[in-house]
Short mmCIF file of C-alpha atoms and ligand atoms in Angstrom, two decimals:
data_model
loop_
_atom_site.label_atom_id
_atom_site.label_comp_id
_atom_site.label_asym_id
_atom_site.label_seq_id
_atom_site.Cartn_x
_atom_site.Cartn_y
_atom_site.Cartn_z
CA VAL T 1 0.00 0.00 0.00
CA ALA T 2 1.38 3.41 -0.93
CA ARG T 3 1.98 5.72 1.98
CA SER T 4 -0.50 8.30 0.69
CA GLN T 5 -3.25 5.70 0.82
CA LEU T 6 -2.67 5.27 4.53
CA HIS T 7 -3.83 8.83 5.10
CA GLN T 8 -7.06 8.55 7.06
CA PRO T 9 -9.29 11.60 6.70
CA VAL T 10 -9.92 13.20 10.08
CA LEU T 11 -13.45 13.14 11.57
CA LEU T 12 -14.84 11.83 8.28
CA GLU T 13 -18.17 10.67 9.65
CA GLU T 14 -18.81 13.95 11.44
CA VAL T 15 -17.79 15.95 8.39
CA LEU T 16 -20.28 14.02 6.26
CA ARG T 17 -23.01 14.42 8.85
CA LEU T 18 -22.52 18.20 8.94
CA LEU T 19 -21.93 18.81 5.23
CA ASN T 20 -24.79 16.44 4.44
CA PRO T 21 -23.97 15.93 0.74
CA GLN T 22 -26.90 15.37 -1.62
CA ALA T 23 -26.84 13.99 -5.15
CA GLY T 24 -26.09 16.72 -7.69
CA GLU T 25 -24.71 19.24 -5.17
CA SER T 26 -21.50 21.23 -5.52
CA TYR T 27 -18.40 20.94 -3.31
CA LEU T 28 -15.31 23.06 -2.77
CA ASP T 29 -12.47 21.36 -0.92
CA ALA T 30 -10.06 24.19 -0.12
CA THR T 31 -7.36 21.88 1.33
CA ALA T 32 -7.98 18.70 -0.60
CA GLY T 33 -4.64 17.05 0.29
CA TYR T 34 -4.83 13.46 -0.83
CA GLY T 35 -8.57 13.57 -1.25
CA GLY T 36 -9.74 11.45 1.67
CA HIS T 37 -12.73 13.66 2.47
CA ALA T 38 -13.21 14.53 -1.18
CA ALA T 39 -13.55 10.87 -2.21
CA ALA T 40 -16.41 10.36 0.23
CA VAL T 41 -18.20 13.58 -0.77
CA LEU T 42 -17.75 12.85 -4.49
CA THR T 43 -19.40 9.46 -4.03
CA GLN T 44 -22.40 11.07 -2.41
CA ILE T 45 -22.88 13.97 -4.86
CA GLY T 46 -22.56 11.55 -7.78
CA ALA T 47 -21.71 12.26 -11.41
CA GLU T 48 -24.03 15.30 -11.61
CA GLY T 49 -22.29 17.10 -8.75
CA ARG T 50 -19.54 19.68 -9.34
CA ALA T 51 -16.34 19.52 -7.27
CA VAL T 52 -13.37 21.89 -7.09
CA LEU T 53 -10.32 20.52 -5.25
CA VAL T 54 -7.65 22.99 -4.15
CA ASP T 55 -4.23 22.45 -2.59
CA ARG T 56 -1.08 24.54 -2.68
CA ASP T 57 1.17 21.46 -2.65
CA SER T 58 2.02 20.21 -6.14
CA ALA T 59 2.67 16.67 -4.85
CA ALA T 60 -0.91 16.65 -3.54
CA THR T 61 -2.49 18.13 -6.69
CA ARG T 62 -0.65 15.59 -8.87
CA GLN T 63 -2.27 12.79 -6.84
CA LEU T 64 -5.64 14.54 -6.91
CA GLU T 65 -5.43 14.85 -10.71
CA ARG T 66 -4.58 11.18 -10.99
CA LYS T 67 -7.41 10.07 -8.69
CA PHE T 68 -10.17 12.55 -9.50
CA GLY T 69 -9.07 14.37 -12.67
CA GLU T 70 -12.07 13.06 -14.59
CA ARG T 71 -14.59 13.97 -11.95
CA ALA T 72 -13.32 17.18 -10.38
CA GLU T 73 -11.50 20.44 -11.19
CA VAL T 74 -8.12 20.32 -9.45
CA ARG T 75 -6.38 23.64 -8.77
CA ARG T 76 -2.90 24.13 -7.34
CA ALA T 77 -3.18 27.39 -5.44
CA ASN T 78 -3.20 28.99 -2.05
CA TYR T 79 -6.82 28.70 -0.92
CA VAL T 80 -7.00 32.47 -0.44
CA ASP T 81 -6.19 33.05 -4.13
CA ALA T 82 -8.39 30.15 -5.27
CA ALA T 83 -11.31 31.62 -3.28
CA ASP T 84 -10.75 35.05 -4.88
CA ASP T 85 -10.79 33.50 -8.35
CA LEU T 86 -13.96 31.55 -7.60
CA VAL T 87 -15.70 34.67 -6.24
CA GLN T 88 -14.65 36.48 -9.42
CA ASP T 89 -16.13 33.69 -11.56
CA GLY T 90 -19.42 33.93 -9.67
CA SER T 91 -19.10 30.33 -8.41
CA LEU T 92 -21.33 29.19 -5.55
CA PHE T 93 -21.19 25.94 -3.59
CA ASN T 94 -23.50 23.83 -1.46
CA MET T 95 -20.57 22.60 0.65
CA ILE T 96 -17.11 23.88 1.51
CA LEU T 97 -14.46 22.09 3.58
CA LEU T 98 -11.30 23.55 5.08
CA ASP T 99 -9.14 20.87 6.73
CA LEU T 100 -6.12 22.77 8.00
CA GLY T 101 -2.58 21.79 8.84
CA VAL T 102 -0.29 19.22 7.26
CA SER T 103 -1.20 15.97 5.57
CA SER T 104 0.28 12.63 6.59
CA PRO T 105 2.15 12.30 3.28
CA GLN T 106 3.75 15.70 3.90
CA LEU T 107 4.79 14.63 7.41
CA ASP T 108 6.00 11.24 6.23
CA SER T 109 8.25 12.53 3.45
CA ALA T 110 11.60 13.25 5.09
CA GLU T 111 12.67 15.45 2.17
CA ARG T 112 9.85 17.92 2.89
CA GLY T 113 11.38 18.72 6.28
CA PHE T 114 8.16 18.72 8.36
CA SER T 115 9.21 15.99 10.76
CA PHE T 116 12.06 15.69 13.24
CA LYS T 117 11.83 11.91 13.15
CA ALA T 118 13.95 11.60 10.01
CA VAL T 119 16.87 13.59 8.63
CA GLY T 120 15.57 16.10 6.13
CA PRO T 121 16.27 19.64 4.92
CA LEU T 122 14.92 22.57 6.91
CA ASP T 123 12.18 23.19 4.37
CA MET T 124 8.52 22.89 5.58
CA ARG T 125 7.04 24.68 2.57
CA MET T 126 3.61 23.44 1.56
CA ASP T 127 3.99 25.35 -1.69
CA GLN T 128 7.38 24.30 -3.05
CA SER T 129 7.61 27.39 -5.26
CA GLN T 130 7.71 29.86 -2.39
CA SER T 131 11.08 31.29 -1.29
CA LEU T 132 10.69 31.37 2.51
CA THR T 133 11.80 28.06 4.07
CA ALA T 134 12.38 26.93 7.64
CA ASP T 135 16.10 27.21 6.88
CA VAL T 136 15.78 30.95 6.29
CA ILE T 137 14.02 31.42 9.63
CA VAL T 138 16.27 29.07 11.62
CA ASN T 139 19.58 30.22 10.20
CA SER T 140 19.08 33.88 9.40
CA TRP T 141 16.24 35.53 11.33
CA PRO T 142 17.18 37.68 14.33
CA GLU T 143 16.97 35.82 17.64
CA SER T 144 14.07 37.94 18.89
CA ASN T 145 11.94 37.20 15.80
CA LEU T 146 12.73 33.52 16.10
CA ALA T 147 11.70 33.59 19.77
CA ASP T 148 8.46 35.40 18.87
CA VAL T 149 7.55 32.72 16.32
CA ILE T 150 8.22 29.87 18.77
CA TYR T 151 6.33 31.64 21.54
CA ARG T 152 3.34 32.77 19.48
CA TYR T 153 2.70 29.73 17.27
CA GLY T 154 4.35 27.06 19.41
CA GLU T 155 3.11 28.49 22.73
CA ASP T 156 6.36 27.16 24.16
CA PRO T 157 7.25 28.80 27.48
CA ALA T 158 10.93 28.07 26.75
CA ALA T 159 10.79 30.05 23.46
CA ARG T 160 13.54 32.54 24.42
CA GLN T 161 15.98 29.83 25.51
CA ILE T 162 15.23 27.76 22.41
CA ALA T 163 15.82 30.74 20.12
CA LYS T 164 19.08 31.50 21.92
CA ALA T 165 20.27 27.90 21.58
CA ILE T 166 19.38 27.83 17.88
CA VAL T 167 21.29 31.04 17.19
CA ALA T 168 24.31 29.70 19.10
CA ALA T 169 24.23 26.46 17.08
CA ARG T 170 24.06 28.15 13.65
CA PRO T 171 24.34 26.88 11.01
CA VAL T 172 21.72 24.26 11.90
CA SER T 173 21.92 21.82 9.03
CA ASN T 174 18.83 19.60 9.10
CA THR T 175 15.65 18.59 10.92
CA VAL T 176 17.26 16.12 13.33
CA ASP T 177 20.01 18.60 14.09
CA LEU T 178 17.39 21.22 14.94
CA ALA T 179 15.46 18.79 17.14
CA SER T 180 18.58 17.97 19.16
CA VAL T 181 19.37 21.66 19.68
CA VAL T 182 15.82 22.22 20.95
CA GLU T 183 15.94 19.09 23.14
CA ARG T 184 18.89 20.49 25.04
CA VAL T 185 16.85 23.41 26.37
CA ALA T 186 13.14 22.55 26.10
CA ARG T 187 11.34 20.16 28.37
CA ALA T 188 9.51 17.18 26.93
CA GLY T 189 6.07 16.54 28.37
CA ARG T 190 3.48 14.39 26.66
CA MET T 191 5.02 15.58 23.41
CA HIS T 192 8.59 15.47 22.14
CA ALA T 193 10.48 18.58 23.20
CA ALA T 194 10.78 19.77 19.59
CA THR T 195 7.10 19.34 18.64
CA ARG T 196 6.09 22.90 19.45
CA THR T 197 9.11 24.45 17.74
CA PHE T 198 8.49 22.44 14.57
CA GLN T 199 4.81 23.37 14.58
CA ALA T 200 5.68 27.03 15.08
CA LEU T 201 8.19 27.08 12.23
CA ARG T 202 5.71 25.35 9.93
CA MET T 203 3.00 27.89 10.72
CA ALA T 204 5.42 30.76 10.10
CA VAL T 205 6.84 29.35 6.87
CA ASN T 206 3.35 28.88 5.46
CA ASP T 207 1.79 31.97 7.08
CA GLU T 208 -1.05 29.72 8.16
CA LEU T 209 -2.92 31.87 10.67
CA ALA T 210 -3.12 34.90 8.38
CA ALA T 211 -4.46 32.71 5.55
CA ILE T 212 -7.28 31.34 7.73
CA LYS T 213 -8.34 34.82 8.81
CA GLN T 214 -8.40 36.00 5.22
CA VAL T 215 -10.21 33.06 3.73
CA LEU T 216 -13.23 32.67 6.02
CA PRO T 217 -15.24 35.66 4.67
CA LYS T 218 -14.36 34.65 1.11
CA LEU T 219 -15.59 31.10 1.71
CA GLU T 220 -18.77 32.47 3.22
CA ARG T 221 -19.34 34.47 0.02
CA LEU T 222 -18.93 31.29 -1.98
CA LEU T 223 -21.75 29.51 -0.13
CA MET T 224 -25.20 29.27 -1.64
CA PRO T 225 -28.10 30.06 0.69
CA GLY T 226 -28.43 26.91 2.79
CA GLY T 227 -24.83 25.95 1.94
CA ARG T 228 -22.62 24.36 4.61
CA LEU T 229 -19.07 25.29 5.62
CA ALA T 230 -16.99 22.93 7.79
CA VAL T 231 -13.56 23.74 9.21
CA ILE T 232 -11.16 21.33 10.92
CA SER T 233 -8.29 22.91 12.84
CA PHE T 234 -5.43 21.41 14.83
CA HIS T 235 -4.21 24.33 16.88
CA SER T 236 -5.93 26.42 19.53
CA LEU T 237 -5.05 29.67 17.76
CA GLU T 238 -6.66 28.41 14.55
CA ASP T 239 -9.76 27.17 16.33
CA ARG T 240 -10.09 30.55 18.04
CA VAL T 241 -10.18 32.33 14.68
CA VAL T 242 -12.88 29.99 13.40
CA LYS T 243 -14.91 30.12 16.60
CA ASP T 244 -14.84 33.94 16.74
CA TYR T 245 -15.81 34.19 13.08
CA PHE T 246 -18.77 31.82 13.41
CA ASN T 247 -19.90 33.54 16.62
CA ARG T 248 -19.85 36.97 15.04
CA GLN T 249 -21.51 35.93 11.79
CA SER T 250 -24.29 34.08 13.57
CA ARG T 251 -25.41 37.08 15.66
CA ASP T 252 -27.85 39.78 14.70
CA CYS T 253 -26.23 42.34 16.95
CA ILE T 254 -22.54 42.80 17.70
CA CYS T 255 -22.87 45.92 19.88
CA PRO T 256 -20.72 45.86 23.03
CA PRO T 257 -22.60 44.17 25.92
CA ALA T 258 -22.72 47.49 27.82
CA SER T 259 -24.58 49.26 25.03
CA PRO T 260 -28.25 49.86 26.12
CA ILE T 261 -29.67 49.77 22.61
CA CYS T 262 -28.51 48.14 19.40
CA ASN T 263 -27.00 50.61 17.00
CA CYS T 264 -25.07 48.25 14.77
CA SER T 265 -26.50 47.18 11.47
CA HIS T 266 -24.96 43.74 11.69
CA ARG T 267 -27.24 40.89 10.65
CA ALA T 268 -26.60 37.17 11.08
CA THR T 269 -25.50 35.51 7.86
CA LEU T 270 -24.56 32.11 9.24
CA ALA T 271 -26.31 29.65 11.54
CA LYS T 272 -23.95 27.47 13.58
CA LEU T 273 -24.31 23.73 13.05
CA THR T 274 -22.00 22.97 15.98
CA ALA T 275 -22.63 24.74 19.29
CA ASP T 276 -19.24 23.55 20.52
CA ALA T 277 -16.39 22.20 18.47
CA VAL T 278 -16.58 18.49 17.64
CA ALA T 279 -13.40 17.08 19.21
CA GLY T 280 -11.27 14.59 17.31
CA ASP T 281 -10.16 12.73 20.43
CA LYS T 282 -13.81 11.86 21.15
CA PHE T 283 -15.34 11.40 17.72
CA ASP T 284 -12.39 9.92 15.83
CA ALA T 285 -10.47 8.28 18.65
CA ASN T 286 -8.78 5.60 16.54
CA ASN T 287 -7.11 8.09 14.22
CA PRO T 288 -3.86 9.40 15.71
CA ARG T 289 -3.94 12.48 13.44
CA ALA T 290 -7.34 13.44 14.89
CA ARG T 291 -6.04 13.80 18.44
CA SER T 292 -5.95 17.59 18.50
CA ALA T 293 -8.59 18.15 15.79
CA LYS T 294 -11.55 20.49 16.31
CA LEU T 295 -14.40 20.62 13.83
CA ARG T 296 -16.86 23.52 13.52
CA ALA T 297 -19.55 24.00 10.92
CA ALA T 298 -22.13 26.59 9.92
CA ARG T 299 -24.88 27.02 7.36
CA LYS T 300 -25.46 30.12 5.26
CA ILE T 301 -28.78 31.69 6.16
CA ASN T 302 -31.27 32.13 3.37
CA GLN T 303 -31.88 35.88 3.71
CA ASN T 304 -34.97 35.82 1.46
CA LYS T 305 -36.73 33.39 3.73
CA LYS T 306 -36.00 35.56 6.81
CA GLU T 307 -34.95 32.60 8.92
CA ALA T 308 -35.46 32.65 12.65
CA LYS T 309 -32.78 34.67 14.45
CA ASN T 310 -30.49 33.15 17.01
C1 SAM G 1 -4.76 18.07 6.62
S1 SAM G 1 -4.36 18.12 4.94
C2 SAM G 1 -5.87 17.81 4.12
C3 SAM G 1 -6.24 16.36 4.03
C4 SAM G 1 -7.48 16.09 3.20
N1 SAM G 1 -8.69 16.62 3.80
C5 SAM G 1 -7.63 14.60 2.97
O1 SAM G 1 -8.61 14.01 3.43
O2 SAM G 1 -6.75 14.01 2.30
C6 SAM G 1 -4.16 19.84 4.68
C7 SAM G 1 -3.76 20.23 3.27
O3 SAM G 1 -3.97 21.61 3.14
C8 SAM G 1 -3.00 22.15 2.31
N2 SAM G 1 -2.92 23.58 2.63
C9 SAM G 1 -2.58 24.14 3.79
N3 SAM G 1 -2.65 25.48 3.71
C10 SAM G 1 -3.09 25.76 2.45
C11 SAM G 1 -3.38 26.96 1.76
N4 SAM G 1 -3.23 28.17 2.33
N5 SAM G 1 -3.84 26.88 0.50
C12 SAM G 1 -4.02 25.67 -0.10
N6 SAM G 1 -3.74 24.50 0.51
C13 SAM G 1 -3.28 24.55 1.77
C14 SAM G 1 -1.76 21.37 2.65
O4 SAM G 1 -0.85 21.38 1.56
C15 SAM G 1 -2.32 19.98 2.92
O5 SAM G 1 -2.24 19.16 1.77
#
């Protein structure tokens, strides 16, 4: 079995329950990866349904083309740009999925540099055509910027010491080298000592948090009335962005709580389909990748029907 086939889509059953695909419907997968979720949705929408599968990783889009090229439009792009293009085209979808983070094939390929378990280059780019790599950050960014990245995205309390150790060890030549530098100063808990640093570097290299903030309103625009948007995140900072966005968009008034009367003209455009996040460790317990996953979903309100407010 090829490695990529071992990739188990996270929270698949819950995603299908919330997206609720119907024959003939349209689907945008903004992070299609190796198409685990997409395969299941494509089966349910059938030959009449339209599907657009986006990923910024050319290794992923090559696989997607091979597997679904006949059935779906595959686009290699950052999902922010893909969403802009689709808005421009006037496209609308019944279902949109955003499954954030790295794919198992990315993690498992030593040469991509995402994992400290095998010797690989300090790369970590999802889009191999971009110029910023982990190497640039590790070996040339000022110590204070490096510490900020590890603190902000890795939430590692030892960020300053780690950054200092990295700068002292320059040039750091590969992933395993970096992990051993981090191990000398960071404490291992349930996770390997280098886990947070690697996650932080990956998020910085790929500018992941900024992309999520930018894309949510664009994805909302791409939903038909009654359309469903599901987002799976793997990091508390990501989940916070999604949670805040869904909370705001599902309220009719966003005046400060102290304000005696409503003077905002905000109207709810989304109805939440998940009151709380669906947690991967409960609903997909056998899938190791789902451990830190959080799934949230919302439905676009049909403004013409003046749906009940929440
Ligand atoms: C967790 S995987 C998706 C797995 C997929 N749902 C499946 O079942 O196979 C996340 C994917 O999102 C892609 N990705 C992350 N950020 C992206 C972005 N800004 N634009 C496009 N793709 C992105 C990554 O390259 C990766 O392949």
